[in-house]
Each structure stands twice: as C-alpha cells, then as structure tokens.
Coordinates of C-alpha atoms in Angstrom, one line a residue:
X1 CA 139.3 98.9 49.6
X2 CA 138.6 99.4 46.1
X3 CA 136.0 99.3 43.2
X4 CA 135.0 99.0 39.7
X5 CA 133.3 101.5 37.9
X6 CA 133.4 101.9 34.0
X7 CA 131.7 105.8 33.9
X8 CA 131.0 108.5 35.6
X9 CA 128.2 110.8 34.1
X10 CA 128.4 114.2 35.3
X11 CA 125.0 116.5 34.5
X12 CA 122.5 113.7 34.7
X13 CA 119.2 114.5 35.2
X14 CA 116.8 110.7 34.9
X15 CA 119.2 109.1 37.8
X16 CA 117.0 110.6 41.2
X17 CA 116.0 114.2 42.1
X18 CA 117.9 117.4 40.3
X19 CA 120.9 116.7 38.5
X20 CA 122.9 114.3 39.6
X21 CA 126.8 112.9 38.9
X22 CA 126.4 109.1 38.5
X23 CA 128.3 106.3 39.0
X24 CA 128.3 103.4 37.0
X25 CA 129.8 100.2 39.2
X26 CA 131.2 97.4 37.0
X27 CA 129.6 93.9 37.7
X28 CA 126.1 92.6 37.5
X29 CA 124.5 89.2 38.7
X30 CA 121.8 89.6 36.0
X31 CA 122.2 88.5 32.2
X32 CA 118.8 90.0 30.6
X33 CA 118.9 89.9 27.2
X34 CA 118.5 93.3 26.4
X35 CA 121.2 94.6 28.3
X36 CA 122.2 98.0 26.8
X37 CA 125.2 98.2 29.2
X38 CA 127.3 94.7 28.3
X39 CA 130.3 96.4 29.6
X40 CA 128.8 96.5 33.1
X41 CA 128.1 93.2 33.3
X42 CA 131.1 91.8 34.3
X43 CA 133.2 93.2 36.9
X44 CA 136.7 93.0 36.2
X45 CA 138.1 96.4 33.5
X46 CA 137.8 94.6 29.4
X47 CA 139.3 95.8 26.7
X48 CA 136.8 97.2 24.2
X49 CA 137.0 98.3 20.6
X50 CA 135.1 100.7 18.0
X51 CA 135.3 99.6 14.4
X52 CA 134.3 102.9 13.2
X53 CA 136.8 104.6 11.6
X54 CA 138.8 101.5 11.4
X55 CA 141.3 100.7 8.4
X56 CA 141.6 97.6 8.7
X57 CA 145.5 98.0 8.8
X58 CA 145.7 94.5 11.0
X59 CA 147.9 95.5 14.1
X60 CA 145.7 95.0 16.2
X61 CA 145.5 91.2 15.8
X62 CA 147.8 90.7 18.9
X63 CA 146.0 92.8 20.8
X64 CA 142.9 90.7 19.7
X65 CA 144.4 87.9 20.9
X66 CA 145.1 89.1 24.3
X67 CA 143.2 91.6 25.6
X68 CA 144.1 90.4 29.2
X69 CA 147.4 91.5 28.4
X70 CA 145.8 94.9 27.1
X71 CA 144.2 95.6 30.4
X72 CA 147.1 95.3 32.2
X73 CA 149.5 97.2 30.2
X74 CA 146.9 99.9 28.5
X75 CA 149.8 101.6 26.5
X76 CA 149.7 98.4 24.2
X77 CA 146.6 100.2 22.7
X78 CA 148.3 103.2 20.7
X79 CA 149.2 100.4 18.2
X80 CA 146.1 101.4 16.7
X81 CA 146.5 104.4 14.3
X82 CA 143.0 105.4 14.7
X83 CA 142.8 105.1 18.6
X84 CA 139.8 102.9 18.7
X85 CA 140.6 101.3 21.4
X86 CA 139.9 102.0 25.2
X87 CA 139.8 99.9 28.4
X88 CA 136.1 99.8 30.3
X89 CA 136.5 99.9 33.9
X90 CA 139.4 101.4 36.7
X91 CA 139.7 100.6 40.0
X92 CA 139.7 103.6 42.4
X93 CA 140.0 103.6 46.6
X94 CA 137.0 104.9 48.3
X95 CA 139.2 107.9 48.7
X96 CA 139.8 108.5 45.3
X97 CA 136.7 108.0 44.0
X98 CA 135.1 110.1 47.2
X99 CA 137.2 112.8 46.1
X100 CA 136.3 113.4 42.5
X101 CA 132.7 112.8 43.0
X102 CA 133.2 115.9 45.9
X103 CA 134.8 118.3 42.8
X104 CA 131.3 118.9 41.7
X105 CA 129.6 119.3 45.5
X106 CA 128.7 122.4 45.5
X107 CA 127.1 122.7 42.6
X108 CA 124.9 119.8 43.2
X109 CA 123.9 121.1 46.5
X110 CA 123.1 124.5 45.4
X111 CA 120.9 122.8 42.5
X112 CA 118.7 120.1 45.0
X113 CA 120.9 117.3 42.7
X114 CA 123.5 114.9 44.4
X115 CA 124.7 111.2 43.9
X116 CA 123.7 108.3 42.5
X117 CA 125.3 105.2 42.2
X118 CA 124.2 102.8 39.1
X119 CA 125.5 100.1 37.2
X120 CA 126.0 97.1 36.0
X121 CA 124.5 96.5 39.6
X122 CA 125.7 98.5 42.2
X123 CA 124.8 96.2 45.3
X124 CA 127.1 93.5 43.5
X125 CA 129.9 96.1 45.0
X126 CA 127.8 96.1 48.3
X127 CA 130.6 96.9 50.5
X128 CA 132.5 99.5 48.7
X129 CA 129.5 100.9 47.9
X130 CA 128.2 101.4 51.4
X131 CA 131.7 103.1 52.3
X132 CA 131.4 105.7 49.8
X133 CA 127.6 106.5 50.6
X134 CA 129.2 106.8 54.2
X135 CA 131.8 109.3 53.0
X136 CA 129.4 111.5 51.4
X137 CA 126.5 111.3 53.7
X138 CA 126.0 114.9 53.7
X139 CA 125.1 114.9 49.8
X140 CA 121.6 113.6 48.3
X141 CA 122.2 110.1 47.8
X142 CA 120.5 107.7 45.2
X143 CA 121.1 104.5 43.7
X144 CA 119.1 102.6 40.5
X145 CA 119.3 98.5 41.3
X146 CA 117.9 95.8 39.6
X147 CA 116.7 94.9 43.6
X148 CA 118.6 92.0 43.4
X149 CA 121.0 91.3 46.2
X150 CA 121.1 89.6 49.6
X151 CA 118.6 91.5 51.7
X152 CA 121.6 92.3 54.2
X153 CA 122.9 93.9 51.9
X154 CA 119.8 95.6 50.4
X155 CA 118.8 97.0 53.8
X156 CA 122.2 98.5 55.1
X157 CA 122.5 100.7 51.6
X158 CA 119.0 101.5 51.5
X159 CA 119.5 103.0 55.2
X160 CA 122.0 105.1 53.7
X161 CA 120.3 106.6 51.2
X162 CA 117.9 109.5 50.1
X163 CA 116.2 107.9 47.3
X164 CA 116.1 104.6 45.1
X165 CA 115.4 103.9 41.7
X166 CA 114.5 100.2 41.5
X167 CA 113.8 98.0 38.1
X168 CA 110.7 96.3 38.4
X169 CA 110.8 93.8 35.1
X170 CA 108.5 91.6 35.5
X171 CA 106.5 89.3 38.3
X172 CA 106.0 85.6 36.8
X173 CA 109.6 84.4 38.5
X174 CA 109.3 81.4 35.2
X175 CA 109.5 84.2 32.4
X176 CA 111.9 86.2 34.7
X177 CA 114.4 83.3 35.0
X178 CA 114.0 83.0 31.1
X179 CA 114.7 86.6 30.1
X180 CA 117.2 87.9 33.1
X181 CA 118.9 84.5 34.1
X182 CA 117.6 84.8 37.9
X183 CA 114.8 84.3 39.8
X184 CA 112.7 87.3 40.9
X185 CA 112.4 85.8 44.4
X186 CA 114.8 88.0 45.9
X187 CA 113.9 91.2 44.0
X188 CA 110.3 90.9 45.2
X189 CA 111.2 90.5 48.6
X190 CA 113.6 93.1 48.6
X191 CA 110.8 95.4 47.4
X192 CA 108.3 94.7 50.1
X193 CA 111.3 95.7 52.6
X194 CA 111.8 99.3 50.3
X195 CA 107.8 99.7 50.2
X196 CA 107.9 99.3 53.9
X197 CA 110.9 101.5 54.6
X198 CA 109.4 104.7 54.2
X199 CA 112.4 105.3 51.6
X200 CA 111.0 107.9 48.6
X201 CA 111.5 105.7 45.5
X202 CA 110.8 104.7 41.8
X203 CA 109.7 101.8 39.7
X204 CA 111.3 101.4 36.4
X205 CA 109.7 99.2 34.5
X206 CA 112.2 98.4 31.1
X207 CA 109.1 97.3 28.5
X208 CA 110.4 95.1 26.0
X209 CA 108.3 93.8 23.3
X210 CA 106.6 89.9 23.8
X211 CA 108.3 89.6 27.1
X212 CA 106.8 92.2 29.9
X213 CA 104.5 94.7 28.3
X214 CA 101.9 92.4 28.4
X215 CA 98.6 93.1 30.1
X216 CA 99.1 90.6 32.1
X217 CA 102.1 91.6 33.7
X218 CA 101.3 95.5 33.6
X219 CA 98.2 94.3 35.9
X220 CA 100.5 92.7 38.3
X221 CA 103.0 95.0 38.7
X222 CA 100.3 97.9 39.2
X223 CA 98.5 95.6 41.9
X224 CA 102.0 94.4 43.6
X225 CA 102.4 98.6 44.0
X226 CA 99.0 99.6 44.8
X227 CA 98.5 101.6 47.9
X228 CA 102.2 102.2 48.5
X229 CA 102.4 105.7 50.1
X230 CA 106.3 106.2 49.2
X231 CA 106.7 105.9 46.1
X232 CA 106.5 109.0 43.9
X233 CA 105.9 107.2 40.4
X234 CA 106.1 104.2 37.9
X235 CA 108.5 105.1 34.7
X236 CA 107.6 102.6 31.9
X237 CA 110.9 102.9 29.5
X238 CA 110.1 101.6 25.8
X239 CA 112.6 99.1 24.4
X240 CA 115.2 100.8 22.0
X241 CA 116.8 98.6 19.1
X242 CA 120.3 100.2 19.8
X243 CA 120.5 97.9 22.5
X244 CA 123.0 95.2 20.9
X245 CA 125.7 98.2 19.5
X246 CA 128.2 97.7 22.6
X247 CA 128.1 93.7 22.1
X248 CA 130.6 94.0 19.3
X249 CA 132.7 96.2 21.0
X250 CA 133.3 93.8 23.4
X251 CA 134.0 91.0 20.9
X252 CA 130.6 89.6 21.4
X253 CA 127.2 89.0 19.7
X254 CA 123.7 90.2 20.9
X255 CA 120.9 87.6 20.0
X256 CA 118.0 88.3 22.1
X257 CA 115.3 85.6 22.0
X258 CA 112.5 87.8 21.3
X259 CA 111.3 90.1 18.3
X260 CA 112.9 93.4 18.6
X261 CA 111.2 94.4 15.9
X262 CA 107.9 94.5 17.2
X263 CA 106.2 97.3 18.7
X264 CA 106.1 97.9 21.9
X265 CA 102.8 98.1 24.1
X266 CA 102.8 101.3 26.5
X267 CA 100.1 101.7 28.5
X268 CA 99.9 104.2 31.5
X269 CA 96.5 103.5 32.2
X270 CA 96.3 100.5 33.9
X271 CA 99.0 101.7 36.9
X272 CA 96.6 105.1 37.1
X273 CA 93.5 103.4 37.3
X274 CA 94.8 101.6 40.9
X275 CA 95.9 105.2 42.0
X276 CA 99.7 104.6 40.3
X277 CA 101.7 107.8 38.7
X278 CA 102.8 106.1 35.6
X279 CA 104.7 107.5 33.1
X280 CA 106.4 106.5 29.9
X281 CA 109.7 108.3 29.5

C-alpha cells in the first residue's frame, strides 16, 4: 500500500501536544476558497514552479506544456538554470514512510511530542492512514481534519489516536456549501461522534473576513461546543492575505469571492462566556 504526502515538517509545535513531526497527506475533498495549501488539494504529485529568481530564458516552455511528463520523469526539471522547479508530492509504502517518521522517535518521546498526520485531508487517504497510525501505535498520535469523511472512516482513525485537531468553519450548511464546496452535514455529525468519544481534541476555527467571523456564527459554534468535557480549547486563526501565493506556482489563479481586504472580527469572548477556552493564535 502506498500514499501521497507532499511535506513532512519536522519540529512542529501548533500540530497537537509538544513538538510534533507532521505529515502532510496529498488530496482533499474540500475546495474552500482560501485554501493556503493548493498543493494538497489534489492527490496525485504536480509539478510546481517559483518565478523568483526566474530569467525568463524560455526552456522551460516544454516543460510548461507537459508537466505530466515532468512528474514522471523529474530529471526533465534541471532544464531550468535557476532550479525553480520541484515536484509536490511522492508516494512512499507504509514501511517507508513508518520508517523515517521513527528517525526522530526518540526525541519526540523524551519531549511529550509525537505524530500528527495533516493535509490536504488526511482521512481522504483513510486506509493508508490507519496502517501507519497502527505501525506507530506506541508514539503520541494526532491528526488535524477538516471532519469531513465517511463516519466509518472517521471512527476507526479516531480509535487510533491520542488527540485531534478538527476545523470547525462554519455551521449554516448553505454558506458552508458556498465557501468550501461541501455540505457541513457530515462534518457536524462526525463531531458529535468526537465530542462523545472521550478523545482530547481542538476546534480550529479558520476566521475569514465576511464569511465566518460573524456573530452569528461565533454564537453557534460556541453553543454547538458548550458543555463538552473533552475538549481542551477553541483556536480562532485570523485570515492571512498570503493565502493565494502557492496558486501561481501551480499554474493557477486564486480569486476568492470575498474581501480579503477587510478586517477580520476576533472575538474570544463569546466562546468564554458559555464556559469555552478560546484563543486567537
């Protein structure tokens, strides 16, 4: 069995408890519009390029013009001068990927840190990702999902696991079809399952200006988590405008429909005030 992955961040201390190595699994079923991870979203390896730096010396125009070709035979990109070209995504075995995550083991250990597996969305790789959390069951295990998957799915990796950080983007399923391409149906199910598991986990809630810091929706994500004993805290993360940068890379364009420009609305208080740790990272 094999999987996609497109990083693996060693050091990384916002992905769960201590410092963590994290994986990022290629493929994602969302399309939100403020993606800052394009090259997750789909889950086959792309050829991506950097224009800084570039001269504009044109040989790279076949390349351009093929970059399935590219992926498959990767030594076609030292026809750029500058090296500004890389391929995002490899497939490793469970063994192999196992085995490189285990170089770092006992320094996690000895630090309280451990795994986590993030994406693109990692439960779009459901069954390679349960055989690697069974490989490394002895570590501290963690994944951060969108909560969007069959709940099959959702429940056999959430057995598995130490701690989950969960997206929580908004709760009108209308708006969320609009902005993320799905409906939150799924995710919202999936949650009362995690609530009820007993499962230590976090709510990330990605405020982006217009489209979820509302009050209204701040309200009813603070009620929909009220009185939920196992969860250590709500993290409200502010929209950044370096959001679109990796679009181009990949040969595309980032047009969100909404107003990026526009300050965003943080407000902690209304998750404390129904007995929520909320804070804004």
């Amino acid at each position: 069995m094999k999987g996609t992955i497109f990083d693996i961040k060693q050091l990384a201390v916002f992905d769960g408890p201590g410092i963590r190595t994290t994986v990022f699994l290629k493929g994602c079923p969302l399309r939100c519009m403020w993606c800052h991870n394009p090259e997750g979203l789909i889950s086959r390896p792309q050829l991506m390029r950097s224009t800084n730096g570039c001269m504009q010396c044109g040989r790279c125009q076949e390349l351009l013009k093929h970059p399935a070709k590219a992926v498959e035979h990767p030594e076609l990109l030292r026809v750029c001068p500058k090296n500004l070209f890389h391929i995002s995504g490899q497939q490793l075995t469970v063994e192999e990927l196992v085995a490189q995550l285990r170089l770092d083991e006992e320094y996690l250990k000895l630090v309280g840190g451990g795994i986590t597996f993030s994406g693109g969305e990692p439960l779009a790789q459901a069954d390679f990702l349960e055989a690697c959390l069974k490989e490394l069951s002895d570590m501290n295990l963690c994944i951060e999902t969108s909560g969007y998957a069959m709940r099959e799915d959702f429940e056999k990796i959430v057995e598995l696991l130490d701690f989950v950080v969960m997206d929580l983007k908004m709760i009108d399923d209308v708006k969320h079809r609009y902005y993320t391409g799905v409906s939150n149906k799924r995710i919202l199910s999936n949650l009362e399952y995690l609530k009820a598991s007993g499962k230590p986990f976090v709510i990330r809630v990605p405020l982006i200006p217009g489209v979820n810091d509302t009050v209204e929706n701040m309200v009813a994500t603070a009620k929909l988590l009220q009185g939920t004993t196992n969860l250590q805290r709500v993290e409200l993360l502010p929209y950044h405008r370096t959001a679109g940068v990796k679009y181009k890379m990949l040969g595309n364009v980032y047009a969100p429909r909404f107003d990026e420009n526009r300050e965003v609305r943080i407000d902690t208080e209304v998750f404390e005030k129904r007995g929520v740790t909320c804070r804004s990272l």
